[in-house]
Structure formats: C-alpha cells, structure tokens
Short mmCIF file of C-alpha atoms in Angstrom, two decimals:
data_model
loop_
_atom_site.label_atom_id
_atom_site.label_comp_id
_atom_site.label_asym_id
_atom_site.label_seq_id
_atom_site.Cartn_x
_atom_site.Cartn_y
_atom_site.Cartn_z
CA MET E 29 0.00 0.00 0.00
CA ASN E 30 1.44 3.36 -1.07
CA ARG E 31 1.50 6.07 1.56
CA PRO E 32 0.60 9.64 0.54
CA PHE E 33 3.37 12.22 0.38
CA SER E 34 4.03 13.61 3.87
CA PRO E 35 5.74 17.01 4.28
CA VAL E 36 5.84 16.35 8.04
CA GLN E 37 8.07 13.35 7.41
CA ILE E 38 10.60 15.63 5.65
CA TYR E 39 10.86 17.62 8.88
CA ASN E 40 11.08 14.47 11.02
CA SER E 41 13.79 13.04 8.76
CA PHE E 42 15.67 16.32 8.93
CA LEU E 43 15.70 16.22 12.74
CA THR E 44 16.93 12.61 12.71
CA ILE E 45 19.65 13.16 10.11
CA ILE E 46 21.17 16.47 11.20
CA PRO E 47 22.91 15.11 14.36
CA TYR E 48 25.05 12.94 12.06
CA ALA E 49 26.46 16.03 10.33
CA GLY E 50 29.35 15.79 12.80
CA VAL E 51 30.41 12.46 11.28
CA THR E 52 30.26 13.94 7.77
CA PHE E 53 32.33 16.96 8.77
CA GLY E 54 34.76 14.68 10.60
CA VAL E 55 35.34 12.81 7.33
CA VAL E 56 35.82 16.08 5.45
CA LEU E 57 38.23 17.52 8.03
CA GLY E 58 40.30 14.33 8.22
CA THR E 59 40.43 14.17 4.44
CA ILE E 60 41.58 17.79 4.15
CA ILE E 61 44.42 17.25 6.65
CA LEU E 62 45.70 13.99 5.15
CA GLY E 63 44.94 15.02 1.56
CA MET E 64 46.82 18.30 1.93
CA GLU E 65 49.93 16.49 3.17
CA LEU E 66 49.81 14.06 0.25
CA ALA E 67 49.15 16.90 -2.21
CA ILE E 68 52.19 18.88 -1.02
CA LEU E 69 54.32 15.74 -1.39
CA LEU E 70 53.00 15.23 -4.93
CA PHE E 71 53.62 18.89 -5.80
CA VAL E 72 57.22 18.66 -4.57
CA GLN E 73 57.71 15.48 -6.63
CA LYS E 74 56.31 17.17 -9.74
CA GLN E 75 58.89 19.97 -9.33
CA SER E 76 61.75 17.48 -9.04
CA LYS E 77 64.58 17.59 -11.57
CA ARG E 78 64.53 13.81 -11.75
CA LYS E 79 62.35 12.57 -14.58
CA ALA E 80 61.50 9.29 -12.84
CA VAL E 81 60.17 11.13 -9.75
CA ARG E 82 58.00 13.41 -11.90
CA ALA E 83 56.72 10.44 -13.88
CA LEU E 84 55.80 8.64 -10.65
CA ALA E 85 53.79 11.63 -9.42
CA ASP E 86 52.09 12.09 -12.81
CA GLY E 87 51.24 8.39 -12.96
CA TYR E 88 49.69 8.46 -9.50
CA ILE E 89 47.60 11.55 -10.30
CA ASN E 90 46.36 10.14 -13.60
CA ILE E 91 45.45 6.76 -12.12
CA ILE E 92 43.61 8.25 -9.14
CA ARG E 93 41.73 10.80 -11.24
CA CYS E 94 40.57 8.03 -13.60
CA THR E 95 39.32 5.80 -10.76
CA PRO E 96 35.67 6.22 -9.66
CA SER E 97 35.53 7.26 -6.02
CA ILE E 98 33.28 4.38 -5.00
CA VAL E 99 35.68 1.88 -6.61
CA LEU E 100 38.61 3.46 -4.77
CA LEU E 101 36.65 3.30 -1.51
CA PHE E 102 36.02 -0.44 -1.91
CA ILE E 103 39.65 -1.08 -2.88
CA VAL E 104 40.86 0.68 0.27
CA TYR E 105 38.19 -0.88 2.50
CA TYR E 106 38.84 -4.45 1.39
CA GLY E 107 42.48 -4.09 0.35
CA ILE E 108 44.13 -2.57 3.43
CA PRO E 109 42.91 -5.30 5.87
CA LYS E 110 44.07 -8.02 3.45
CA LEU E 111 47.51 -6.41 3.10
CA ALA E 112 47.83 -5.89 6.85
CA LEU E 113 46.87 -9.50 7.53
CA GLY E 114 49.07 -10.94 4.78
CA LEU E 115 52.19 -8.82 5.40
CA PHE E 116 52.06 -8.09 9.15
CA ASN E 117 49.55 -10.65 10.47
CA VAL E 118 47.43 -7.78 11.83
CA ASP E 119 43.64 -8.07 11.75
CA LEU E 120 42.07 -4.70 10.86
CA ASN E 121 38.58 -5.98 10.10
CA PHE E 122 37.23 -4.46 13.30
CA SER E 123 38.81 -1.03 12.87
CA SER E 124 36.64 2.06 12.47
CA LYS E 125 35.13 2.48 9.02
CA ILE E 126 35.72 6.22 9.09
CA ILE E 127 39.47 5.55 8.75
CA TYR E 128 38.99 3.81 5.39
CA VAL E 129 36.71 6.58 4.16
CA ILE E 130 39.27 9.25 5.06
CA ILE E 131 42.12 7.31 3.44
CA SER E 132 40.25 6.69 0.17
CA LEU E 133 38.95 10.27 -0.10
CA SER E 134 42.42 11.63 0.78
CA LEU E 135 43.95 9.67 -2.09
CA LEU E 136 41.29 11.12 -4.39
CA TYR E 137 41.46 14.66 -3.00
CA SER E 138 45.28 14.84 -3.01
CA ALA E 139 45.46 14.27 -6.77
CA THR E 140 43.13 17.21 -7.45
CA LEU E 141 44.72 19.40 -4.80
CA ALA E 142 48.23 18.81 -6.13
CA GLU E 143 47.16 20.12 -9.53
CA ILE E 144 45.51 23.17 -7.91
CA ILE E 145 48.72 23.96 -6.02
CA ARG E 146 50.80 23.48 -9.17
CA SER E 147 48.56 25.77 -11.25
CA ALA E 148 48.71 28.48 -8.56
CA TYR E 149 52.51 28.17 -8.43
CA LEU E 150 52.80 28.46 -12.20
CA ALA E 151 50.47 31.48 -12.23
CA LEU E 152 52.75 33.30 -9.77
CA GLY E 153 56.02 32.31 -11.40
CA ARG E 154 59.34 31.65 -9.71
CA GLN E 155 60.27 35.33 -10.10
CA GLN E 156 58.14 36.20 -7.06
CA TYR E 157 60.09 33.74 -4.92
CA GLU E 158 63.46 34.88 -6.22
CA ALA E 159 62.54 38.55 -5.70
CA ALA E 160 61.65 37.80 -2.07
CA LEU E 161 65.02 36.11 -1.56
CA SER E 162 66.80 39.08 -3.13
CA ILE E 163 65.44 41.49 -0.52
CA GLY E 164 66.77 39.37 2.34
CA LEU E 165 63.89 37.06 3.21
CA THR E 166 64.68 33.46 4.08
CA PRO E 167 63.22 30.68 1.87
CA TRP E 168 60.56 29.91 4.51
CA GLN E 169 59.68 33.60 4.91
CA SER E 170 59.45 33.96 1.13
CA VAL E 171 57.00 31.08 0.93
CA ARG E 172 54.95 32.10 4.00
CA ARG E 173 54.77 35.86 3.40
CA ILE E 174 54.87 36.12 -0.39
CA MET E 175 53.97 32.88 -2.18
CA ILE E 176 51.19 31.50 0.04
CA PRO E 177 49.06 34.72 0.34
CA GLN E 178 49.23 35.37 -3.41
CA GLY E 179 48.79 31.69 -4.24
CA LEU E 180 45.62 31.55 -2.14
CA VAL E 181 44.00 34.24 -4.27
CA VAL E 182 44.67 32.19 -7.41
CA ALA E 183 43.75 28.83 -5.87
CA LEU E 184 40.68 29.71 -3.77
CA PRO E 185 38.01 29.27 -6.50
CA ASN E 186 39.32 25.81 -7.37
CA LEU E 187 39.82 24.96 -3.69
CA GLY E 188 36.20 25.85 -3.01
CA ASN E 189 34.94 23.70 -5.88
CA SER E 190 37.10 20.75 -4.83
CA LEU E 191 35.91 21.03 -1.21
CA ILE E 192 32.27 21.03 -2.33
CA SER E 193 32.96 17.96 -4.48
CA LEU E 194 34.69 16.29 -1.53
CA PHE E 195 31.73 17.09 0.72
CA LYS E 196 29.36 15.39 -1.73
CA GLU E 197 31.70 12.43 -2.41
CA GLY E 198 31.72 11.77 1.33
CA SER E 199 28.08 10.65 1.04
CA LEU E 200 29.38 7.38 -0.44
CA ALA E 201 30.65 6.38 3.02
CA PHE E 202 27.33 4.71 3.80
CA THR E 203 28.13 2.01 1.21
CA ILE E 204 30.63 0.44 3.64
CA GLY E 205 28.37 0.91 6.66
CA LEU E 206 29.50 4.26 8.07
CA ILE E 207 26.52 6.03 9.60
CA ASP E 208 26.92 9.63 8.45
CA MET E 209 24.09 11.82 7.17
CA MET E 210 23.50 9.63 4.12
CA GLY E 211 23.71 6.49 6.23
CA ALA E 212 21.21 7.91 8.71
CA GLY E 213 18.82 8.64 5.85
CA ASN E 214 19.04 5.08 4.59
CA LEU E 215 18.43 3.77 8.11
CA ILE E 216 15.22 5.80 8.26
CA ILE E 217 14.06 4.24 4.99
CA SER E 218 14.99 0.74 6.15
CA ARG E 219 13.14 1.12 9.45
CA ASN E 220 10.02 2.20 7.53
CA TYR E 221 10.37 -0.77 5.13
CA GLY E 222 10.99 1.48 2.14
CA ALA E 223 8.28 3.98 2.98
CA TYR E 224 8.94 7.73 3.06
CA SER E 225 11.91 7.33 0.71
CA LEU E 226 11.10 10.51 -1.23
CA GLU E 227 10.62 12.55 1.94
CA THR E 228 13.90 11.28 3.41
CA TYR E 229 15.91 12.01 0.30
CA LEU E 230 14.34 15.47 0.04
CA ALA E 231 15.44 16.14 3.62
CA LEU E 232 18.96 14.99 2.70
CA ALA E 233 18.93 17.19 -0.40
CA VAL E 234 17.93 20.25 1.64
CA ILE E 235 20.74 19.60 4.14
CA TYR E 236 23.35 19.14 1.40
CA TRP E 237 22.10 22.18 -0.54
CA THR E 238 22.25 24.36 2.58
CA LEU E 239 25.72 23.23 3.67
CA THR E 240 27.06 23.53 0.13
CA LEU E 241 25.78 27.11 -0.15
CA ILE E 242 27.40 27.95 3.20
CA ILE E 243 30.75 26.56 2.03
CA GLU E 244 30.42 28.48 -1.24
CA GLN E 245 29.74 31.75 0.60
CA ILE E 246 32.69 31.21 2.93
CA PHE E 247 35.05 30.79 -0.01
CA LEU E 248 33.59 33.82 -1.80
CA HIS E 249 34.24 35.87 1.33
CA LEU E 250 37.80 34.52 1.62
CA GLU E 251 38.46 35.21 -2.06
CA LYS E 252 37.22 38.79 -1.66
CA HIS E 253 39.33 39.26 1.47
CA PHE E 254 42.60 37.90 0.05
CA SER E 255 42.17 39.67 -3.29
CA LYS E 256 41.66 43.06 -1.60
CA GLY E 257 45.39 43.71 -1.31
CA ARG E 258 45.97 42.81 -4.93
CA ARG E 259 43.23 45.19 -6.12
CA GLU E 260 44.68 48.02 -4.04
CA LEU E 261 48.13 47.32 -5.45
CA ASN E 262 46.83 47.34 -9.03
CA ALA E 263 44.94 50.59 -8.43
CA ALA E 264 48.02 52.34 -7.02
#
C-alpha cells in the first residue's frame, strides 16, 4: 500500500539526520588534513629535476583521477585489511570504518589538490620567490609571506569547488556501513520498510544544498578578502 506524500516526514527526517552532520564533517576535516599532506608531497615530486620522480607523481595523479571514487573506496576498505593481515599478520577488520573513508577520499582529494597547487605556483612564477630572496627574506619567509598569500587568491576558487565535491563524495561512506548523514537517511528508509523514501531524500537534499551554499559563501568571502590587497596594489 502506497503512503501519501508527507511534508511532516521531511521535517522528522531532517531532525533525525542532522545530528550525524558531525560524522560527515569529521570525514571532510580528516580528508583535508591527510589530503593536503599528500598533495604537497605530490607537488614537490612534480617539481623534481629527476624525470623518474616526476613520472611517478604524474602516474599516480592520472590513475587516481581516472578511478571512480566508489571503486577506490572499496579497494581501500577491502584491500588494506588483506595487506595488513598478509604482510604483518594484523587483523584490521574491526577497525573504524571512518578511517577507510578518510584514506580513500584523501587519495582522491590529493590528486586534485596537487594540480591546484601546481597551477597556482605556475600562475605566480618563480620570479616572485626569487625577488623575495633578493630582498633578504629566508626561503621559509618567502614562501609564507609572499607565495602563500598570493597563491591563495589564485587557488581559492578551485579549492572551493574541490571542497564542495569532496563534501558530496563523502556521502558514499554509507556504502561500507558508516553512519553519516546519508547512512542515517538510509536507516530511516529501512526502518520504515521502504516507505517515506522521497521525503527522506528530500530532507537529505535540503541539508546538502544548505551546507554547500554555506561553504560556497565562505570561499567567496575569503576570495574577496585575500584579493583586496591585490586590487589596491593594481589601483596604485
């Protein structure tokens, strides 16, 4: 028997799902931290003078970018425990699922982020770095005070888009049993034996739309803030 559409159930689903936003943001935060470290390593490799090192970084980026995120998630989820058991005789089958989600999304995110960093670096040019060194700044000061602030202006639009994509890709975590927002929505549907599916997914859509718009506005504000100095310099 088909139940009639229930707007009230959208509200009820919303109240049930929203507490799990912390799990979703935990995945995103963990992915940003680990993904950023991997991306910087890839960027450094791509600037290497050794052809083999550059080829290794390029190969990794191309392979990861051509692999569907859900396939990569399953490879990490099933592959890491098998490797740990086979090589180190360590059983990881009972470890937290969020770890596998963060690892798989970090591998995916790092490939995109490395290219964003590289494009920002190329847009600035090495002359900026060399000019900073010529006025007496140390290499670290040159990077921190000159390259990073200007690079952020160039990279922020792409960083915002990649973060929004990461936020949405994180919804795949429910496929391995992690109860995040998407997982909570599917639990609601299961408990109602398939009923209120439309209402539950509409509640999920509203949550994702709202959070995505918030992220977008944050990055627009950051872009406006960091580009202020450049506009003033150009107007002078």
